[in-house]
GROMACS .gro file of C-alpha atoms in nm:
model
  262
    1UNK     CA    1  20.296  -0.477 -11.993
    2UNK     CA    2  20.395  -0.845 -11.906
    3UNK     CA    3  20.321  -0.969 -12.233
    4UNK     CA    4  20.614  -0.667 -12.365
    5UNK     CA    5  20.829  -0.757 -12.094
    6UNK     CA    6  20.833  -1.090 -12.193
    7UNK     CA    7  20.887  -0.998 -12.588
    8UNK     CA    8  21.125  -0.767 -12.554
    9UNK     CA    9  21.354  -1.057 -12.274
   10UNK     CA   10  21.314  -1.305 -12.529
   11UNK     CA   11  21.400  -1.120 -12.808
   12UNK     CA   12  21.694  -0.982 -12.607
   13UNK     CA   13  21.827  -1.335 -12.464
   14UNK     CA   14  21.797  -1.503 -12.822
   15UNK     CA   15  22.026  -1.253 -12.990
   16UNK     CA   16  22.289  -1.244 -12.687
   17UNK     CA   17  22.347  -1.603 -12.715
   18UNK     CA   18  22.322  -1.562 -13.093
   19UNK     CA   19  22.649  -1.337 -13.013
   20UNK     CA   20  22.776  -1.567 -12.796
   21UNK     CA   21  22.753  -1.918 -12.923
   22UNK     CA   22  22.960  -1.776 -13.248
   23UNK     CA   23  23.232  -1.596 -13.018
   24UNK     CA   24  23.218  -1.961 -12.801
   25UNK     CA   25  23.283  -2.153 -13.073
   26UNK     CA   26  23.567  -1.971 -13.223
   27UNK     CA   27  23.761  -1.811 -12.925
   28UNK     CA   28  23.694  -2.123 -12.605
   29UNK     CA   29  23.594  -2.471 -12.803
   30UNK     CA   30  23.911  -2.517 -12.961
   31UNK     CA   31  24.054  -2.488 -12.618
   32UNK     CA   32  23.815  -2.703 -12.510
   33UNK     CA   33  23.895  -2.962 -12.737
   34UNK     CA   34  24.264  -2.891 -12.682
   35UNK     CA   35  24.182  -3.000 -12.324
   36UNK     CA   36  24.050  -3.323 -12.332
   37UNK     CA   37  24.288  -3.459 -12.513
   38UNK     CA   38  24.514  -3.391 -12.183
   39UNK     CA   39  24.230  -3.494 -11.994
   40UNK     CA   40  24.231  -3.837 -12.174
   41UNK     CA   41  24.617  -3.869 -12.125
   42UNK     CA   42  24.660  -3.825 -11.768
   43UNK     CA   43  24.396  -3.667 -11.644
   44UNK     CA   44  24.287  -3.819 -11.275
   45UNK     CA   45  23.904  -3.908 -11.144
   46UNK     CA   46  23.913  -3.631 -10.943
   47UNK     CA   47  23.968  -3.374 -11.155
   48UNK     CA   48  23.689  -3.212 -11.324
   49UNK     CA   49  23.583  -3.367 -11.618
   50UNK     CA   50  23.504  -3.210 -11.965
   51UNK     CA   51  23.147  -3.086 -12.005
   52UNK     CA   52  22.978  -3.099 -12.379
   53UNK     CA   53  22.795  -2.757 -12.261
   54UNK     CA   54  23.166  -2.632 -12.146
   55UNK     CA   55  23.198  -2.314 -12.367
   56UNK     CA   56  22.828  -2.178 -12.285
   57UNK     CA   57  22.912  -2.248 -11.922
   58UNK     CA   58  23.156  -1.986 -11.914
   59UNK     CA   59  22.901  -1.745 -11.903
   60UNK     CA   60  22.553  -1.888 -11.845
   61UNK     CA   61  22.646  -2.127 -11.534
   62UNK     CA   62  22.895  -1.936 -11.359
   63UNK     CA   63  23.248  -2.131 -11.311
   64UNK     CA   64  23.133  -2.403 -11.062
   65UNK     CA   65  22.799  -2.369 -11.059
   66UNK     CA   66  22.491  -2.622 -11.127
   67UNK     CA   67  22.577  -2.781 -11.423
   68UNK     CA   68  22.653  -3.108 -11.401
   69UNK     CA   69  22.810  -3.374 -11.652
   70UNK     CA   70  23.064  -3.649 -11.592
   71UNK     CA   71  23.235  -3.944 -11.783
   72UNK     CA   72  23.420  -4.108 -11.498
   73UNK     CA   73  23.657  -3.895 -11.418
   74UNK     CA   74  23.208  -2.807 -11.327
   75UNK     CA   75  23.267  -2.475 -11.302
   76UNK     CA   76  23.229  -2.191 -11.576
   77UNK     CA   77  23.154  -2.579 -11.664
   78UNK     CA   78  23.249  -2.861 -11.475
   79UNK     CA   79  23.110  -3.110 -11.227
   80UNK     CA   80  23.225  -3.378 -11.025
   81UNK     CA   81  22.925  -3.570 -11.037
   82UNK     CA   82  23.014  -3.958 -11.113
   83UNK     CA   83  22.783  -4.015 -11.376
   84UNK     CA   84  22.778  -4.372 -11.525
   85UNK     CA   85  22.948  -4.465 -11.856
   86UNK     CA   86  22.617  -4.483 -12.085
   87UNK     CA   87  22.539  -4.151 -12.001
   88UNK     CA   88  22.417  -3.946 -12.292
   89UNK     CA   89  22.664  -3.720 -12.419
   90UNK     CA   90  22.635  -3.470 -12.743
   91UNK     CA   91  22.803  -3.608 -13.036
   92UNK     CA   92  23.127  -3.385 -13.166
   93UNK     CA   93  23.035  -3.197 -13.433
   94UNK     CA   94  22.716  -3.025 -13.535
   95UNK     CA   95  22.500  -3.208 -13.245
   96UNK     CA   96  22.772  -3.059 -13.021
   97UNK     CA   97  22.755  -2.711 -13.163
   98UNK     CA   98  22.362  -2.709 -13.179
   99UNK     CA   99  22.345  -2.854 -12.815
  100UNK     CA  100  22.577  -2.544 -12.687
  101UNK     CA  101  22.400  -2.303 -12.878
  102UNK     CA  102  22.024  -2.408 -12.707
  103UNK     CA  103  22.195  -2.406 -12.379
  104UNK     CA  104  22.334  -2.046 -12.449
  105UNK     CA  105  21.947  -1.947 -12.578
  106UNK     CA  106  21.792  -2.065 -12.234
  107UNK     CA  107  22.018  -1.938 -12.046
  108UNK     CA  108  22.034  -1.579 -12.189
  109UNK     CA  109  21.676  -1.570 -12.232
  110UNK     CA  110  21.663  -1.675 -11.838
  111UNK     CA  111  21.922  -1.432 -11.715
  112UNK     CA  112  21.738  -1.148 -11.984
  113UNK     CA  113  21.379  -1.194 -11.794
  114UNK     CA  114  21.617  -1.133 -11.472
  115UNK     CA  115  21.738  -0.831 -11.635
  116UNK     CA  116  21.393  -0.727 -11.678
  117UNK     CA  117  21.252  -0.806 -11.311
  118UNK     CA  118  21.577  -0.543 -11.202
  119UNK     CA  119  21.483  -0.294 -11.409
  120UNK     CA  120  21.106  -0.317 -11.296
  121UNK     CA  121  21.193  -0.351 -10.887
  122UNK     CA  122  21.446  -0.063 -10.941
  123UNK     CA  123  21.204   0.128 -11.156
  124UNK     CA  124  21.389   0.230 -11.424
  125UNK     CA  125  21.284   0.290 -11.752
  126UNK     CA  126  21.406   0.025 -11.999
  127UNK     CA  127  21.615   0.196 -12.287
  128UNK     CA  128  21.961   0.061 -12.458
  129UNK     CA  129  22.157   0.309 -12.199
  130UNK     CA  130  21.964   0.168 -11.873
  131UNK     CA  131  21.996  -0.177 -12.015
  132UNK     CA  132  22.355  -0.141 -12.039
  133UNK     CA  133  22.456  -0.010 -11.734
  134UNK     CA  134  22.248  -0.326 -11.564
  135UNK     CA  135  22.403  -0.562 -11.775
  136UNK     CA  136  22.717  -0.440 -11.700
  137UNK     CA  137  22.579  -0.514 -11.338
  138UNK     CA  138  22.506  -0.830 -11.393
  139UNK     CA  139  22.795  -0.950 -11.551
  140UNK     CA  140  22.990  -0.783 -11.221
  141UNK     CA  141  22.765  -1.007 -11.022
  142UNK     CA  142  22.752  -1.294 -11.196
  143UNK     CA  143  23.079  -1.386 -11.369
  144UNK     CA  144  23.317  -1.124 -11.257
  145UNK     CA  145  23.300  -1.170 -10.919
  146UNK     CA  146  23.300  -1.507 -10.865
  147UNK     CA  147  23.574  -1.548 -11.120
  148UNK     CA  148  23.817  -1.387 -10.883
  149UNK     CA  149  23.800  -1.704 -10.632
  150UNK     CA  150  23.705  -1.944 -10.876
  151UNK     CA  151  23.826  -1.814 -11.269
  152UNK     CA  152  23.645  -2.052 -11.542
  153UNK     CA  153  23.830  -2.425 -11.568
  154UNK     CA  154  23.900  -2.655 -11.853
  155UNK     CA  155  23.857  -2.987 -11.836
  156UNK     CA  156  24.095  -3.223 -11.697
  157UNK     CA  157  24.176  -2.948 -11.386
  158UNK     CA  158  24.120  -3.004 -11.056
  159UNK     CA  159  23.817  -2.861 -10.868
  160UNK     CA  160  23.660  -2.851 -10.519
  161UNK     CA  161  23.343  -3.068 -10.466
  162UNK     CA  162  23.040  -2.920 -10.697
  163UNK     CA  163  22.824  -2.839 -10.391
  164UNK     CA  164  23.074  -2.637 -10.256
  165UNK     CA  165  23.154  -2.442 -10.510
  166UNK     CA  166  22.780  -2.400 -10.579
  167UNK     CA  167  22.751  -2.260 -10.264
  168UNK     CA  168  23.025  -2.034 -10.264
  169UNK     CA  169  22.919  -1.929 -10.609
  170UNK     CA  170  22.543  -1.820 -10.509
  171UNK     CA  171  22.683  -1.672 -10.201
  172UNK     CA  172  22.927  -1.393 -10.425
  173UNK     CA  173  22.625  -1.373 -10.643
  174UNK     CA  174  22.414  -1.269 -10.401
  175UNK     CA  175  22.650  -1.050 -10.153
  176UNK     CA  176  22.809  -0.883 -10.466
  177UNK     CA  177  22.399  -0.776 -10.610
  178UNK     CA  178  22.311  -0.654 -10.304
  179UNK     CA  179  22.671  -0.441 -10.257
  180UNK     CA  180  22.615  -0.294 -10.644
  181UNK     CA  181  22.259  -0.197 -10.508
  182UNK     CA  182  22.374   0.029 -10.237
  183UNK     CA  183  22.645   0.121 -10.387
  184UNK     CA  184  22.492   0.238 -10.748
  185UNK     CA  185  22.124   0.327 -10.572
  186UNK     CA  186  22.127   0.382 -10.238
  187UNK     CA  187  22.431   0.638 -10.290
  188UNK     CA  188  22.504   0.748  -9.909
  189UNK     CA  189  22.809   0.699  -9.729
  190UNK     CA  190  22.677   0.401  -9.459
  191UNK     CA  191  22.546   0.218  -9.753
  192UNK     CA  192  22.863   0.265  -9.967
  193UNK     CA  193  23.078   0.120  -9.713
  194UNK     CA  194  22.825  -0.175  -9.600
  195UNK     CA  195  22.788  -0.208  -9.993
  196UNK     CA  196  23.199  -0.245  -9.992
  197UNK     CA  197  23.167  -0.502  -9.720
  198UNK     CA  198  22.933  -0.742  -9.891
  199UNK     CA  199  23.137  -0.735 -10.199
  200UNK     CA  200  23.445  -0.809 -10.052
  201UNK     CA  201  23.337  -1.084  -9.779
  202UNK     CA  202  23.298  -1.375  -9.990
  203UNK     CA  203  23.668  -1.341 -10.088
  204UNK     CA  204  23.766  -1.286  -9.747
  205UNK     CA  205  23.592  -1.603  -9.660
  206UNK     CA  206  23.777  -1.750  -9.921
  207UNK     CA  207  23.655  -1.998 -10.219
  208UNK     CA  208  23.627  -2.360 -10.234
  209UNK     CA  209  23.986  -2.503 -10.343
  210UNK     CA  210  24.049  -2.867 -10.447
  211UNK     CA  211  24.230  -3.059 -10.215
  212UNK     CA  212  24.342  -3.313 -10.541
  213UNK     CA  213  24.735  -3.338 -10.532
  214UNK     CA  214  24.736  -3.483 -10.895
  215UNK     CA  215  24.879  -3.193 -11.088
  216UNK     CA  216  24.686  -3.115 -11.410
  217UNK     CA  217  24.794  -3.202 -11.755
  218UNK     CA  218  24.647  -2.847 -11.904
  219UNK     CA  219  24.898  -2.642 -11.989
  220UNK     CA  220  24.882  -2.290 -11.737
  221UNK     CA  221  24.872  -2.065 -12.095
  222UNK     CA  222  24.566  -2.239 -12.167
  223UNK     CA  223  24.393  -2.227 -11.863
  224UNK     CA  224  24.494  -1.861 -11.850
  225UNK     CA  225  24.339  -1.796 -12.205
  226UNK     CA  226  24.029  -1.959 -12.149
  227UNK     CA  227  23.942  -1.784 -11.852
  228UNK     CA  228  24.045  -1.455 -12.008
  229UNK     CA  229  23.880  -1.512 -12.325
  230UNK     CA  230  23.540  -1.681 -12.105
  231UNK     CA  231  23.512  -1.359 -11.889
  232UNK     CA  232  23.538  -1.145 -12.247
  233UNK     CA  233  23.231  -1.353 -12.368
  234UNK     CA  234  23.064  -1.319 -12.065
  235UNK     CA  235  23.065  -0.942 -12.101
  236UNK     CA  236  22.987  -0.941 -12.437
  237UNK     CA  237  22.671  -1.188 -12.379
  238UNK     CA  238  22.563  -0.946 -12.100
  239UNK     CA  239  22.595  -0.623 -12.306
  240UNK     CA  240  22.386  -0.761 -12.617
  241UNK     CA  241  22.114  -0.872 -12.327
  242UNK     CA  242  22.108  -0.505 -12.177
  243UNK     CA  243  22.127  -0.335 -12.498
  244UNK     CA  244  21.894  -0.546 -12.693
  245UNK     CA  245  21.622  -0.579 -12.427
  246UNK     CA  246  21.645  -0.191 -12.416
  247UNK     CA  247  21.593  -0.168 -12.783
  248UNK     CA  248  21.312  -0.409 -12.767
  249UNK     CA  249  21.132  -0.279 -12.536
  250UNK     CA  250  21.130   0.081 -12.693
  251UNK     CA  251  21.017  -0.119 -13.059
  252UNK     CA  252  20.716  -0.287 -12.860
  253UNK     CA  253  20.624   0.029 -12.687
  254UNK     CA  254  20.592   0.200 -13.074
  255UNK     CA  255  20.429  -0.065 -13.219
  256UNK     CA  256  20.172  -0.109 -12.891
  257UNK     CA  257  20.127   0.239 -12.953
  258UNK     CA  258  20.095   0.247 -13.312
  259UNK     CA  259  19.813  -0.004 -13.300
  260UNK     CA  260  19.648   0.188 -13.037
  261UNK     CA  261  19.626   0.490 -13.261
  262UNK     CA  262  19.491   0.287 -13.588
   0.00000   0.00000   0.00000
């Protein structure tokens, strides 16, 4: 059973960020690139700096969480980490691309094994329509939610301190799983409403804001776009992983089966 579990997640995280790095590339890079070049013209060390890995961000590290790159100077993609000026950085171009595309592939095949432990706690039968409906989940969780207090950033915008927004970010995360689970499971009116209540507090508490008075050089249309066009990846990448692992895990079953029978 482990060894189908794990066939059928990596099977399902390599063609979700097979979907994904192609949609990334030709919907949020050029915006990305668009960016930096008002990064480079104005932009202030405080704001958050561009990140090579930017466009799988959006989706993989949620806006403002862990990943970490700076140039002197996060979120979906940034950081504010002051990194020093020989730090290794992907080259533009096809190093660029390929780099994004094997961050995309760890990541989905990471938050695809995730999938996979939620459909085995919860007990559920793994088929394309179960897989769906949790990757759905999961994308509510882990992009939607936090997007509300902190919506995916370009480079050269201003950002609250990384560990603060990491915190806030794992805190949604976490309250917002927990309130799908007795909201979707559970099913009875005091869970419902304490459900309710975890999804809402971390926005009640309110998210990390930058306290950087340098107004940004990125145009508010961009910004607006990018975020837009990040959270339509994001549910995208999270739909292939629930679908495909679904679909896998039915084709491993038959073919486990199949042998068995030979």
């Amino acid at each position: 059973m482990i060894t189908r579990l794990l066939s059928a997640a990596l099977v399902a995280g390599f063609l979700a960020s097979v979907v994904a790095t192609g949609l990334q590339l030709a919907l949020t890079s050029p915006l990305i690139l668009q960016a930096e070049t008002y990064e480079g013209e104005g932009a202030h060390a405080a704001l958050a700096p561009s990140l090579d890995s930017a466009t799988f961000a959006s989706l993989i590290v949620p806006a403002h969480a862990p990943s970490q790159h700076a140039h002197g100077g996060g979120g979906q993609d940034h950081s504010h980490a002051h990194g020093s000026a020989e730090e290794w950085q992907p080259a533009p171009g096809l190093q660029r691309m390929a780099f994004t595309g094997l961050a995309t592939l760890v990541g989905g095949v990471g938050y695809a094994l995730l999938l996979a432990a939620v459909m085995l706690a919860l007990r559920r039968e793994p088929t394309p329509q179960s897989g769906l409906v949790v990757g759905v989940a999961g994308f509510l969780a882990v992009a939607l939610a936090p997007a509300v207090g902190l919506p995916p950033e370009l480079p050269g915008m201003g950002a609250a301190p990384l560990v603060l927004r990491q915190s806030w970010w794992l805190m949604t995360v976490i309250a917002t799983g927990l309130g799908l689970y007795l909201i979707a499971v559970r099913r009875v009116p005091l869970t419902i409403l304490g459900g309710l209540v975890l999804i809402v507090a971390p926005h009640l508490a309110g998210a990390p804001q930058s306290v950087d008075t340098v107004s940004s050089q990125v145009p508010p249309a961009a910004a607006a776009q990018f975020a837009a066009r990040s959270l339509a990846i994001g549910f995208v990448f999270w739909a292939v992983i629930g679908l495909a692992y679904g679909w896998a895990w039915r084709a491993f079953g038959r073919e486990a089966g199949a042998r068995a029978h030979a």
